[in-house]
Coordinates of N, CA and C in Angstrom, one line a residue:
X9 N 7.0 24.8 53.7 CA 5.5 25.8 53.5 C 5.0 26.4 54.7
X10 N 4.9 27.7 55.1 CA 4.4 28.4 56.1 C 3.1 27.9 56.2
X11 N 2.4 27.8 58.0 CA 1.1 27.4 58.2 C 0.8 28.2 59.2
X12 N 0.0 28.6 59.2 CA -0.6 29.6 60.1 C -2.0 29.6 60.4
X13 N -2.5 29.5 61.5 CA -3.7 29.9 62.0 C -4.8 30.8 61.7
X14 N -5.5 31.0 61.2 CA -6.8 31.9 60.9 C -6.2 33.1 62.5
X15 N -5.9 34.4 61.4 CA -5.7 35.7 62.6 C -4.4 35.8 63.0
X16 N -3.5 34.7 62.9 CA -2.1 34.7 63.9 C -1.1 34.5 62.3
X17 N 0.0 35.7 63.0 CA 1.0 35.9 61.7 C 1.7 34.6 61.4
X18 N 2.6 34.0 60.6 CA 3.2 32.9 61.0 C 4.4 33.2 61.4
X19 N 5.2 32.0 61.9 CA 6.2 32.3 62.6 C 7.3 33.0 61.8
X20 N 8.5 33.5 62.6 CA 9.7 33.5 61.4 C 10.7 32.8 62.1
X21 N 12.3 32.8 61.3 CA 13.1 32.1 61.7 C 14.1 32.6 63.0
X22 N 14.0 33.9 63.5 CA 14.2 34.2 64.5 C 13.5 34.6 65.5
X23 N 13.5 34.1 66.7 CA 12.2 34.6 67.6 C 12.3 36.1 67.9
X24 N 11.4 36.6 67.8 CA 11.2 38.0 67.9 C 10.9 38.9 67.4
X25 N 11.9 38.6 66.0 CA 11.5 39.5 64.7 C 10.3 39.3 63.6
X26 N 10.2 40.7 63.4 CA 8.5 40.6 62.7 C 9.1 39.3 60.6
X27 N 7.9 39.5 60.6 CA 7.7 39.0 59.6 C 8.2 39.6 58.0
X28 N 9.2 39.2 57.3 CA 9.0 40.3 56.2 C 8.2 40.3 55.3
X29 N 7.9 41.3 54.9 CA 6.6 41.2 53.8 C 7.1 41.5 52.3
X30 N 6.6 40.7 51.8 CA 7.1 40.6 50.3 C 7.5 41.9 49.6
X31 N 8.4 42.5 48.7 CA 8.4 44.0 47.9 C 8.8 43.2 46.8
X32 N 8.6 44.7 45.9 CA 9.4 44.2 44.7 C 10.8 44.1 44.3
X33 N 12.0 44.0 45.8 CA 13.1 43.8 45.3 C 13.2 42.5 45.8
X34 N 12.1 41.8 46.5 CA 12.2 40.5 47.1 C 13.1 39.7 46.1
X35 N 13.7 38.1 47.0 CA 13.9 37.3 46.0 C 13.0 36.5 45.4
X36 N 13.0 36.2 44.2 CA 11.8 35.4 43.4 C 11.8 33.8 44.2
X37 N 11.2 33.2 44.3 CA 10.4 31.9 44.7 C 11.3 30.7 43.8
X38 N 11.9 29.6 44.6 CA 12.5 28.5 43.8 C 11.7 27.9 42.5
X39 N 12.2 27.5 41.6 CA 11.4 26.5 40.7 C 11.0 25.6 41.1
X40 N 9.6 25.2 40.8 CA 9.0 23.9 41.3 C 9.9 22.8 40.4
X41 N 10.1 21.6 41.3 CA 10.3 20.2 40.4 C 10.1 20.3 39.5
X42 N 9.0 20.0 39.2 CA 8.1 19.9 37.6 C 8.7 20.9 36.9
X43 N 9.3 22.2 37.1 CA 9.7 23.0 35.9 C 11.5 23.2 36.5
X44 N 12.0 22.9 35.3 CA 13.7 22.7 35.5 C 13.6 24.2 35.5
X45 N 15.0 24.6 36.3 CA 15.5 25.9 36.5 C 16.4 26.6 35.8
X46 N 16.7 25.5 34.6 CA 17.7 25.7 33.5 C 17.4 25.2 32.7
X47 N 17.4 25.9 30.8 CA 16.8 25.5 29.9 C 18.1 24.7 29.2
X48 N 17.4 23.3 28.8 CA 18.6 22.6 28.3 C 19.4 23.5 27.2
X49 N 20.7 23.4 27.0 CA 22.2 23.9 26.4 C 21.0 23.5 24.8
X50 N 21.8 24.9 24.0 CA 21.4 24.9 22.6 C 22.4 24.2 21.6
X51 N 21.8 23.6 21.0 CA 22.7 23.2 19.9 C 23.9 23.9 19.1
X52 N 25.3 23.1 19.2 CA 26.2 24.0 19.2 C 26.4 24.7 17.6
X53 N 26.4 25.9 17.4 CA 26.1 26.2 15.6 C 27.5 26.4 15.2
X54 N 27.0 25.5 13.8 CA 28.4 24.9 13.3 C 28.9 26.4 12.8
X55 N 30.8 25.8 12.7 CA 31.4 27.1 12.8 C 32.5 27.2 11.4
X56 N 32.2 26.0 10.5 CA 32.8 26.3 9.2 C 31.8 25.4 8.5
X57 N 32.4 26.0 7.0 CA 31.4 25.2 5.9 C 30.9 24.1 5.8
X58 N 31.9 23.6 6.2 CA 31.7 22.0 6.1 C 31.2 21.1 7.0
X59 N 30.8 21.4 8.2 CA 29.9 21.3 9.6 C 28.6 21.7 8.8
X60 N 28.2 22.8 8.4 CA 27.0 23.2 7.9 C 26.4 22.6 7.0
X61 N 27.3 22.3 5.9 CA 26.6 21.1 4.7 C 26.3 20.1 5.3
X62 N 27.5 19.4 6.8 CA 27.2 17.8 6.8 C 25.8 18.0 7.5
X63 N 25.3 19.1 8.4 CA 24.0 19.5 8.9 C 23.1 19.4 8.1
X64 N 23.0 20.1 6.9 CA 22.1 20.0 6.0 C 21.6 18.8 5.5
X65 N 22.7 17.7 4.8 CA 22.5 16.8 4.2 C 22.3 15.7 5.3
X66 N 22.0 15.8 6.6 CA 21.6 15.0 7.5 C 19.8 15.7 7.5
X67 N 19.8 16.8 7.5 CA 18.1 17.2 7.3 C 18.2 16.6 6.1
X68 N 18.0 16.7 5.0 CA 17.6 16.8 4.2 C 17.6 15.5 3.8
X69 N 18.2 14.5 4.1 CA 18.3 12.9 4.2 C 17.1 12.4 5.0
X70 N 16.8 13.0 6.3 CA 15.4 13.0 7.0 C 14.3 12.9 6.7
X71 N 14.6 14.7 5.7 CA 13.1 14.8 5.6 C 12.7 13.8 4.4
X72 N 13.6 13.5 3.4 CA 13.2 12.4 2.3 C 12.8 11.3 2.6
X73 N 13.4 11.0 3.7 CA 13.0 9.4 4.0 C 11.2 9.6 4.9
X74 N 11.0 10.7 5.6 CA 9.7 10.8 5.8 C 8.6 11.2 5.1
X75 N 9.2 11.5 4.0 CA 8.4 11.5 2.5 C 8.0 10.3 2.3
X76 N 9.1 9.6 1.8 CA 8.8 8.2 1.7 C 8.2 7.4 2.6
X77 N 8.0 7.6 3.4 CA 7.1 6.8 4.6 C 5.4 7.3 4.2
X78 N 5.5 8.9 4.4 CA 4.3 9.3 4.2 C 3.8 8.5 2.8
X79 N 4.6 8.5 1.9 CA 3.7 8.5 0.5 C 2.8 7.3 0.5
X80 N 1.7 7.2 -0.4 CA 0.6 6.1 0.2 C 1.3 4.7 -1.2
X81 N 2.6 5.1 -1.4 CA 2.7 3.2 -1.9 C 3.5 2.8 -1.4
X82 N 3.9 3.6 -0.1 CA 5.2 3.0 0.8 C 4.3 1.8 1.8
X83 N 4.9 0.8 1.7 CA 4.6 -0.5 2.2 C 5.6 -0.7 3.1
X84 N 5.0 -0.5 4.7 CA 6.0 -1.0 5.8 C 6.4 -2.1 5.8
X85 N 7.8 -2.4 6.6 CA 8.0 -3.6 6.7 C 7.3 -4.8 7.9
X86 N 6.7 -4.1 8.2 CA 5.6 -5.0 9.5 C 4.4 -4.1 9.4
X87 N 3.2 -5.0 8.9 CA 2.2 -4.3 9.0 C 1.4 -4.6 10.1
X88 N 0.9 -3.7 11.1 CA -0.2 -3.9 12.1 C -1.4 -4.2 11.6
X89 N -2.0 -5.1 12.6 CA -3.3 -5.5 13.0 C -3.9 -6.0 11.9
X90 N -3.2 -6.7 10.6 CA -3.2 -7.0 9.5 C -2.7 -8.6 9.1
X91 N -3.0 -9.0 10.5 CA -1.9 -10.7 10.4 C -2.9 -11.5 9.7
X92 N -3.9 -11.7 9.9 CA -4.9 -12.6 9.7 C -5.3 -12.1 8.0
X93 N -6.3 -11.2 7.8 CA -6.2 -10.7 6.2 C -5.1 -10.8 5.5
X94 N -3.8 -10.8 5.9 CA -2.6 -11.1 5.2 C -1.8 -12.2 4.7
X95 N -2.1 -13.1 5.8 CA -2.3 -14.7 5.2 C -3.0 -15.1 4.7
X96 N -4.5 -14.9 4.8 CA -5.4 -15.2 3.9 C -5.2 -15.0 2.4
X97 N -4.6 -14.2 2.4 CA -4.6 -13.2 0.8 C -3.2 -14.3 0.5
X98 N -2.5 -13.9 1.0 CA -1.1 -15.1 0.2 C -1.6 -16.3 0.2
X99 N -2.3 -16.7 1.2 CA -2.5 -18.3 1.3 C -3.4 -18.6 -0.3
X100 N -4.2 -17.8 -0.2 CA -4.8 -17.9 -1.5 C -3.9 -17.5 -3.0
X101 N -3.3 -16.6 -3.1 CA -2.4 -16.5 -4.3 C -1.4 -17.6 -4.3
X102 N -0.7 -18.1 -3.0 CA 0.3 -18.9 -3.2 C 0.0 -20.5 -3.7
X103 N -1.2 -20.7 -3.6 CA -2.3 -22.0 -3.6 C -2.8 -21.9 -5.0
X104 N -2.8 -20.6 -5.7 CA -3.3 -20.8 -7.2 C -2.2 -20.9 -8.0
X105 N -1.3 -20.2 -7.6 CA 0.2 -20.3 -8.2 C 1.0 -21.3 -8.6
X106 N 1.1 -22.1 -7.5 CA 1.7 -23.6 -7.2 C 0.8 -24.5 -7.6
X107 N -0.5 -24.7 -7.9 CA -1.4 -25.6 -8.9 C -1.6 -25.1 -10.5
X108 N -0.8 -23.6 -10.7 CA -1.4 -23.4 -11.8 C -2.7 -22.9 -12.5
X109 N -3.7 -22.1 -11.6 CA -4.7 -22.0 -11.5 C -5.3 -20.3 -11.3
X110 N -6.1 -20.3 -12.2 CA -6.7 -19.0 -11.7 C -7.8 -18.9 -11.1
X111 N -8.0 -17.6 -10.3 CA -9.3 -17.3 -9.9 C -9.5 -15.9 -9.1
X112 N -10.2 -15.7 -8.5 CA -10.8 -14.4 -8.1 C -11.1 -14.1 -6.7
X113 N -10.7 -12.8 -6.2 CA -10.6 -13.0 -4.3 C -11.1 -11.4 -4.0
X114 N -12.3 -11.3 -3.5 CA -12.9 -10.1 -3.5 C -12.2 -9.6 -1.6
X115 N -12.1 -8.3 -1.8 CA -11.4 -7.7 -0.8 C -12.6 -6.7 -0.4
X116 N -13.2 -6.6 0.3 CA -14.1 -5.5 0.7 C -14.0 -4.5 2.1
X117 N -14.1 -3.5 2.5 CA -14.1 -3.4 4.0 C -13.9 -1.4 3.5
X118 N -14.3 -0.9 4.6 CA -14.7 1.1 4.7 C -13.0 1.4 4.4
X119 N -13.3 2.9 3.6 CA -12.2 3.3 3.1 C -10.6 3.4 4.6
X120 N -9.7 3.4 4.3 CA -8.5 3.3 5.4 C -8.2 2.5 6.0
X121 N -9.0 1.4 5.7 CA -8.1 0.0 6.9 C -7.0 -0.7 6.2
X122 N -6.4 -0.2 4.8 CA -5.4 -0.7 4.3 C -5.5 -2.2 3.7
X123 N -6.5 -1.9 2.6 CA -7.0 -3.0 1.5 C -5.9 -3.0 1.2
X124 N -5.3 -1.9 0.2 CA -4.6 -2.2 -1.2 C -3.0 -2.3 -0.7
X125 N -3.0 -1.6 0.2 CA -1.6 -2.3 1.1 C -1.2 -3.3 1.6
X126 N -2.5 -4.3 2.3 CA -2.4 -5.6 2.5 C -2.0 -6.1 1.1
X127 N -3.0 -6.5 0.3 CA -3.1 -7.0 -1.3 C -1.2 -7.0 -1.6
X128 N -0.9 -5.5 -1.7 CA 0.2 -5.3 -2.5 C 1.6 -6.2 -1.4
X129 N 1.5 -5.9 -0.2 CA 2.0 -7.1 0.6 C 2.3 -8.3 0.5
X130 N 1.0 -9.1 0.0 CA 1.0 -10.1 0.0 C 1.4 -11.2 -1.6
X131 N 1.2 -9.6 -2.5 CA 1.6 -10.2 -3.7 C 3.3 -10.4 -3.7
X132 N 4.0 -9.0 -3.0 CA 5.4 -9.1 -3.4 C 5.8 -10.4 -2.7
X133 N 5.2 -10.7 -1.0 CA 5.8 -12.4 -0.6 C 5.4 -13.4 -1.5
X134 N 4.4 -13.2 -2.5 CA 4.0 -14.9 -3.5 C 5.2 -14.2 -4.5
X135 N 5.1 -13.4 -5.1 CA 6.0 -13.2 -6.1 C 7.6 -12.5 -5.8
X136 N 8.4 -13.1 -4.4 CA 9.4 -13.1 -4.5 C 10.1 -13.8 -4.7
X137 N 11.4 -13.6 -5.7 CA 12.4 -14.7 -6.2 C 12.8 -15.5 -5.6
X138 N 12.9 -16.5 -6.0 CA 13.5 -18.0 -5.1 C 14.3 -18.5 -5.9
X139 N 15.3 -19.4 -5.4 CA 16.3 -20.3 -6.5 C 15.7 -20.9 -7.8
X140 N 14.6 -20.9 -7.7 CA 13.9 -21.5 -8.8 C 13.6 -20.7 -9.9
X141 N 13.5 -19.5 -9.5 CA 13.1 -17.9 -10.2 C 11.4 -18.0 -9.9
X142 N 11.1 -16.9 -10.2 CA 9.5 -16.5 -10.0 C 8.7 -16.8 -11.1
X143 N 7.5 -17.7 -10.2 CA 6.5 -18.2 -11.5 C 5.5 -17.3 -11.8
X144 N 5.5 -15.9 -11.2 CA 4.0 -15.3 -10.9 C 4.5 -14.0 -11.4
X145 N 4.0 -13.1 -11.8 CA 4.4 -11.9 -12.5 C 2.8 -10.9 -11.8
X146 N 2.9 -9.9 -10.8 CA 1.6 -9.4 -10.2 C 1.9 -7.5 -11.1
X147 N 0.9 -7.1 -11.2 CA 0.6 -5.9 -11.3 C -0.3 -5.6 -10.5
X148 N -0.8 -3.9 -10.5 CA -2.0 -3.3 -9.8 C -2.6 -2.3 -10.5
X149 N -4.0 -2.3 -11.1 CA -5.0 -1.2 -11.4 C -5.3 -0.9 -10.6
X150 N -5.9 0.8 -11.0 CA -6.8 1.3 -10.1 C -7.7 2.1 -11.0
X151 N -9.5 1.9 -10.6 CA -9.5 2.3 -11.8 C -10.5 3.5 -12.0
X152 N -9.6 4.9 -10.9 CA -9.8 6.0 -11.1 C -8.4 6.0 -11.9
X153 N -7.8 5.9 -12.3 CA -6.6 6.2 -13.5 C -6.8 5.7 -15.3
X154 N -8.5 5.0 -15.0 CA -8.2 4.5 -16.6 C -9.4 5.6 -17.2
X155 N -9.2 5.7 -18.6 CA -9.7 6.8 -19.2 C -11.6 6.6 -19.8
X156 N -11.6 5.0 -19.9 CA -12.7 4.3 -20.0 C -12.2 2.8 -19.2
X157 N -13.4 2.1 -19.0 CA -13.2 0.7 -18.7 C -12.4 -0.4 -20.0
X158 N -13.1 -0.1 -21.2 CA -12.0 -0.3 -22.0 C -10.5 -0.7 -22.0
X159 N -9.9 0.1 -21.6 CA -8.6 0.9 -21.4 C -8.0 -0.3 -20.4
X160 N -8.7 -0.8 -19.6 CA -8.1 -1.8 -18.6 C -7.2 -2.7 -19.3
X161 N -7.2 -3.7 -20.3 CA -6.7 -4.4 -21.2 C -5.7 -4.1 -21.4
X162 N -5.1 -2.7 -22.6 CA -4.5 -1.7 -22.5 C -2.8 -1.5 -21.5
X163 N -4.0 -1.0 -20.4 CA -3.1 -1.4 -19.0 C -2.3 -2.4 -18.1
X164 N -3.2 -3.8 -18.3 CA -2.7 -4.9 -18.1 C -1.3 -4.9 -18.5
X165 N -2.1 -5.3 -20.3 CA -0.2 -5.3 -21.2 C 0.9 -4.5 -20.5
X166 N 0.7 -3.5 -20.3 CA 1.6 -2.8 -19.8 C 2.8 -2.8 -18.1
X167 N 1.2 -2.9 -17.5 CA 2.0 -3.3 -15.9 C 2.1 -5.1 -16.0
X168 N 1.9 -5.7 -16.6 CA 2.1 -6.9 -16.9 C 3.6 -7.4 -17.6
X169 N 4.2 -6.5 -18.3 CA 5.6 -6.5 -19.0 C 5.5 -6.9 -20.3
X170 N 4.1 -7.0 -21.0 CA 3.8 -8.1 -22.0 C 3.7 -7.1 -23.3
X171 N 4.0 -7.8 -24.6 CA 4.3 -7.1 -26.1 C 3.0 -6.3 -26.2
X172 N 3.2 -5.0 -26.6 CA 2.2 -4.3 -26.8 C 1.4 -4.2 -28.3
X173 N 2.7 -4.5 -28.8 CA 2.6 -4.5 -30.8 C 1.6 -5.7 -31.1
X174 N 0.7 -5.5 -32.1 CA 0.1 -6.7 -32.8 C -0.6 -6.6 -33.7
X175 N -1.0 -7.3 -34.1 CA -2.2 -7.2 -35.4 C -3.8 -7.4 -34.5
X176 N -3.7 -8.2 -33.4 CA -4.2 -8.5 -32.9 C -5.0 -7.1 -31.4
X177 N -6.3 -7.0 -31.3 CA -6.5 -6.2 -30.0 C -5.9 -6.4 -29.2
X178 N -5.8 -5.4 -28.1 CA -5.0 -5.5 -26.9 C -5.9 -6.3 -25.8
X179 N -7.1 -6.5 -26.0 CA -8.1 -7.7 -25.5 C -7.8 -9.1 -25.8
X180 N -7.5 -9.3 -27.2 CA -7.0 -10.4 -27.7 C -5.4 -10.9 -27.5
X181 N -5.0 -10.1 -27.3 CA -3.3 -10.1 -26.6 C -3.6 -10.6 -25.3
X182 N -4.1 -10.0 -24.6 CA -3.9 -10.0 -23.3 C -4.7 -11.5 -23.3
X183 N -5.4 -12.0 -23.5 CA -6.0 -13.7 -23.6 C -5.2 -14.3 -24.2
X184 N -4.1 -14.0 -25.3 CA -3.5 -15.0 -25.5 C -2.2 -15.4 -24.6
X185 N -2.2 -14.6 -23.7 CA -1.0 -14.4 -22.8 C -1.6 -15.5 -21.3
X186 N -3.0 -15.1 -21.2 CA -3.8 -15.5 -19.9 C -4.3 -16.7 -19.8
X187 N -4.5 -16.9 -21.2 CA -4.9 -18.3 -21.5 C -4.5 -19.5 -22.3
X188 N -3.8 -20.0 -22.5 CA -2.6 -21.1 -22.9 C -3.3 -21.3 -24.1
X189 N -2.8 -21.7 -25.1 CA -3.5 -21.9 -26.5 C -4.7 -21.1 -26.9
X190 N -4.7 -19.2 -27.1 CA -5.9 -18.6 -27.2 C -5.4 -18.4 -28.7
X191 N -5.6 -17.3 -28.8 CA -5.4 -16.5 -30.0 C -4.1 -16.4 -30.3
X192 N -3.9 -16.1 -31.7 CA -1.9 -16.2 -32.3 C -2.1 -14.6 -33.0
X193 N -0.9 -14.4 -33.2 CA -1.4 -13.0 -34.8 C -1.3 -13.3 -35.6
X194 N -1.6 -14.4 -36.0 CA -2.2 -14.9 -37.4 C -3.6 -15.3 -37.4
X195 N -4.6 -14.8 -36.1 CA -5.8 -15.0 -35.8 C -6.4 -13.7 -36.0
X196 N -7.8 -13.9 -36.8 CA -8.2 -12.2 -37.0 C -9.0 -11.7 -35.6
X197 N -9.3 -11.1 -35.8 CA -9.7 -9.4 -34.7 C -10.9 -10.8 -34.1
X198 N -10.6 -10.8 -32.6 CA -12.2 -11.5 -32.2 C -13.2 -10.9 -32.3
X199 N -14.1 -11.3 -32.4 CA -15.6 -10.4 -32.5 C -16.2 -10.5 -30.6
X200 N -17.3 -9.6 -30.4 CA -17.6 -9.4 -29.2 C -18.0 -10.5 -28.8
X201 N -18.0 -10.6 -27.7 CA -19.3 -12.0 -27.1 C -19.8 -11.6 -26.0
X202 N -20.5 -13.0 -26.0 CA -21.6 -12.4 -24.5 C -21.4 -12.0 -23.4
X203 N -22.0 -11.7 -22.8 CA -21.5 -11.6 -21.0 C -21.4 -12.7 -20.5
X204 N -22.0 -13.8 -21.0 CA -22.3 -14.9 -20.0 C -20.6 -15.6 -19.6
X205 N -20.4 -16.6 -18.5 CA -19.2 -17.4 -18.3 C -19.5 -19.0 -19.1
X206 N -19.3 -18.4 -20.5 CA -19.3 -20.0 -21.0 C -17.7 -20.3 -21.9
X207 N -16.6 -19.6 -21.7 CA -15.7 -19.8 -22.0 C -15.1 -19.2 -23.2
X208 N -14.2 -19.4 -23.9 CA -13.7 -18.9 -25.3 C -13.5 -20.1 -25.9
X209 N -12.3 -21.5 -25.6 CA -12.6 -22.7 -26.1 C -12.2 -23.5 -25.2
X210 N -13.1 -24.4 -25.0 CA -13.2 -24.9 -24.0 C -12.4 -26.3 -24.1
X211 N -11.9 -27.1 -22.9 CA -11.2 -28.6 -23.0 C -9.7 -28.0 -23.5
X212 N -9.3 -27.1 -23.0 CA -8.0 -26.9 -23.2 C -7.2 -28.0 -21.4
X213 N -6.0 -27.8 -21.5 CA -5.5 -28.5 -20.7 C -4.0 -27.6 -20.6
X214 N -3.7 -27.0 -19.3 CA -2.5 -26.4 -19.0 C -1.2 -27.2 -18.9
X215 N -0.5 -27.8 -20.1 CA 0.5 -28.7 -20.0 C 1.6 -28.4 -19.4
X216 N 2.0 -26.8 -19.1 CA 3.1 -26.2 -18.2 C 2.8 -25.6 -17.5
X217 N 2.5 -25.2 -16.2 CA 2.6 -23.6 -15.2 C 2.4 -22.8 -16.5
X218 N 3.8 -22.6 -17.0 CA 4.4 -21.2 -17.3 C 4.1 -20.2 -16.2
X219 N 4.0 -18.5 -17.0 CA 4.4 -18.0 -15.7 C 2.3 -17.9 -15.4
X220 N 2.6 -17.2 -14.0 CA 0.8 -17.1 -13.6 C 0.6 -15.8 -13.2
X221 N 0.2 -14.8 -13.5 CA -0.3 -13.2 -13.3 C -0.9 -13.0 -12.3
X222 N -1.1 -12.3 -11.0 CA -1.9 -11.8 -10.1 C -1.9 -10.5 -10.4
X223 N -3.3 -10.1 -10.2 CA -3.9 -8.5 -11.0 C -4.6 -8.2 -9.5
X224 N -4.0 -7.0 -9.3 CA -5.0 -6.7 -8.2 C -5.9 -5.0 -9.0
X225 N -7.2 -5.1 -8.8 CA -7.7 -3.9 -9.4 C -8.4 -3.4 -8.3
X226 N -7.9 -2.2 -8.5 CA -8.6 -1.2 -7.0 C -9.5 -0.4 -7.5
X227 N -10.2 -0.1 -6.4 CA -11.9 0.7 -7.2 C -12.3 0.0 -8.5
X228 N -12.6 -0.9 -8.4 CA -13.5 -2.1 -8.9 C -14.7 -1.4 -9.9
X229 N -15.4 -0.7 -8.7 CA -16.7 0.0 -9.2 C -16.5 1.1 -10.5
X230 N -15.6 1.2 -10.8 CA -15.1 2.3 -11.9 C -15.3 1.7 -13.5
X231 N -15.3 0.1 -13.2 CA -15.5 -0.6 -14.5 C -16.4 -1.0 -14.9
X232 N -17.3 -0.5 -13.7 CA -18.7 -0.7 -14.5 C -19.5 0.5 -15.1
X233 N -19.0 -0.3 -16.3 CA -19.3 0.9 -17.8 C -20.7 0.3 -18.7
X234 N -20.4 0.5 -19.8 CA -21.9 0.3 -20.4 C -22.1 -1.5 -20.7
X235 N -23.0 -2.4 -19.6 CA -22.8 -3.7 -19.9 C -21.9 -4.7 -18.5
X236 N -21.1 -3.6 -18.0 CA -20.3 -4.5 -17.3 C -19.6 -5.0 -17.7
X237 N -18.8 -4.8 -19.1 CA -18.2 -5.6 -20.1 C -16.7 -5.9 -19.9
X238 N -16.1 -5.1 -19.6 CA -14.5 -5.4 -18.7 C -14.8 -6.1 -17.6
X239 N -15.9 -5.9 -16.8 CA -15.7 -6.6 -15.2 C -15.7 -8.0 -15.6
X240 N -16.7 -8.3 -16.9 CA -17.5 -9.8 -16.7 C -16.3 -10.3 -17.8
X241 N -15.4 -9.2 -18.3 CA -14.4 -10.3 -19.2 C -13.2 -10.3 -18.3
X242 N -12.3 -9.7 -17.4 CA -11.4 -10.3 -16.8 C -11.8 -11.5 -15.4
X243 N -13.1 -11.5 -15.0 CA -13.6 -12.7 -14.4 C -14.2 -13.9 -14.6
X244 N -14.5 -13.5 -16.2 CA -14.7 -14.9 -16.9 C -13.2 -15.5 -17.5
X245 N -12.1 -14.6 -17.8 CA -10.5 -15.2 -18.0 C -10.3 -15.8 -16.4
X246 N -10.6 -15.2 -15.6 CA -10.1 -15.9 -14.0 C -11.2 -17.2 -13.6
X247 N -12.0 -17.6 -14.3 CA -13.0 -18.6 -14.0 C -12.8 -19.9 -15.2
X248 N -12.1 -19.3 -16.1 CA -11.2 -20.6 -17.0 C -10.6 -21.4 -16.0
X249 N -11.2 -22.8 -16.4 CA -10.1 -24.0 -15.9 C -8.3 -23.8 -15.9
X250 N -8.2 -23.5 -17.2 CA -7.0 -23.4 -17.3 C -6.6 -22.0 -16.9
X251 N -6.6 -21.2 -17.1 CA -6.6 -19.9 -16.9 C -5.1 -19.4 -15.8
X252 N -4.9 -18.8 -16.5 CA -3.5 -18.0 -15.9 C -3.6 -17.0 -14.9
X253 N -4.7 -16.4 -14.9 CA -4.8 -15.2 -14.5 C -5.9 -15.2 -12.7
X254 N -5.1 -14.5 -11.9 CA -5.4 -14.4 -10.6 C -5.9 -13.1 -10.0
X255 N -7.2 -12.9 -9.6 CA -7.5 -11.3 -9.6 C -7.9 -11.1 -8.3
X256 N -7.2 -10.3 -7.7 CA -7.7 -9.4 -6.5 C -8.6 -8.0 -6.7
X257 N -9.5 -7.9 -5.7 CA -10.5 -6.9 -6.2 C -10.5 -6.0 -5.6

């Protein structure tokens, strides 16, 4: 860089020669180290149809993988900043499954914090098949996907892979699986009961653990219909001493 005091021309390379004035034909300045002088080489253009097809397939696979990752139902291999919450849900579900008893857990937080994803990952870990088999079935329901609060019984039968046909109502058939010794196909259609947590037939003991059921009920407030009957019924089943139902809402 040339430096000159105010009012004096800068020194030239040769003694006595006047400084060159910039003109239109002068050489452009050299590029700065922060800006490369040469642009990166462009990707080679495919010359054959096979190369073009291979490049298209690789781009298509990358787009498909990206869409799968961006899907809301996608569960990443490792969740960030949710280790404590995840371990708490896993510990609750695993303890209930091992002991063969029901229960309920409520998860709260602002939207977008990963509540549903954390619960799904916990269910996946608890219900992962082992050498002894799988002791629990799991299902996920979203209140926005139900036409009415009473539709939760039919949806649970479907999501848990339980039989949908029978002479009983969907509510009675679901109770038969969630509570051992409950209603059977020969039992008449059960009447409507009060909302209190007084149970159906107390004193039964769980002879064998059988299959436990883990159910995630997302958007629980959408089940608050007339009298809150569906919500009371689900938590009543989970509160029974011999229940096989565990709810995480």
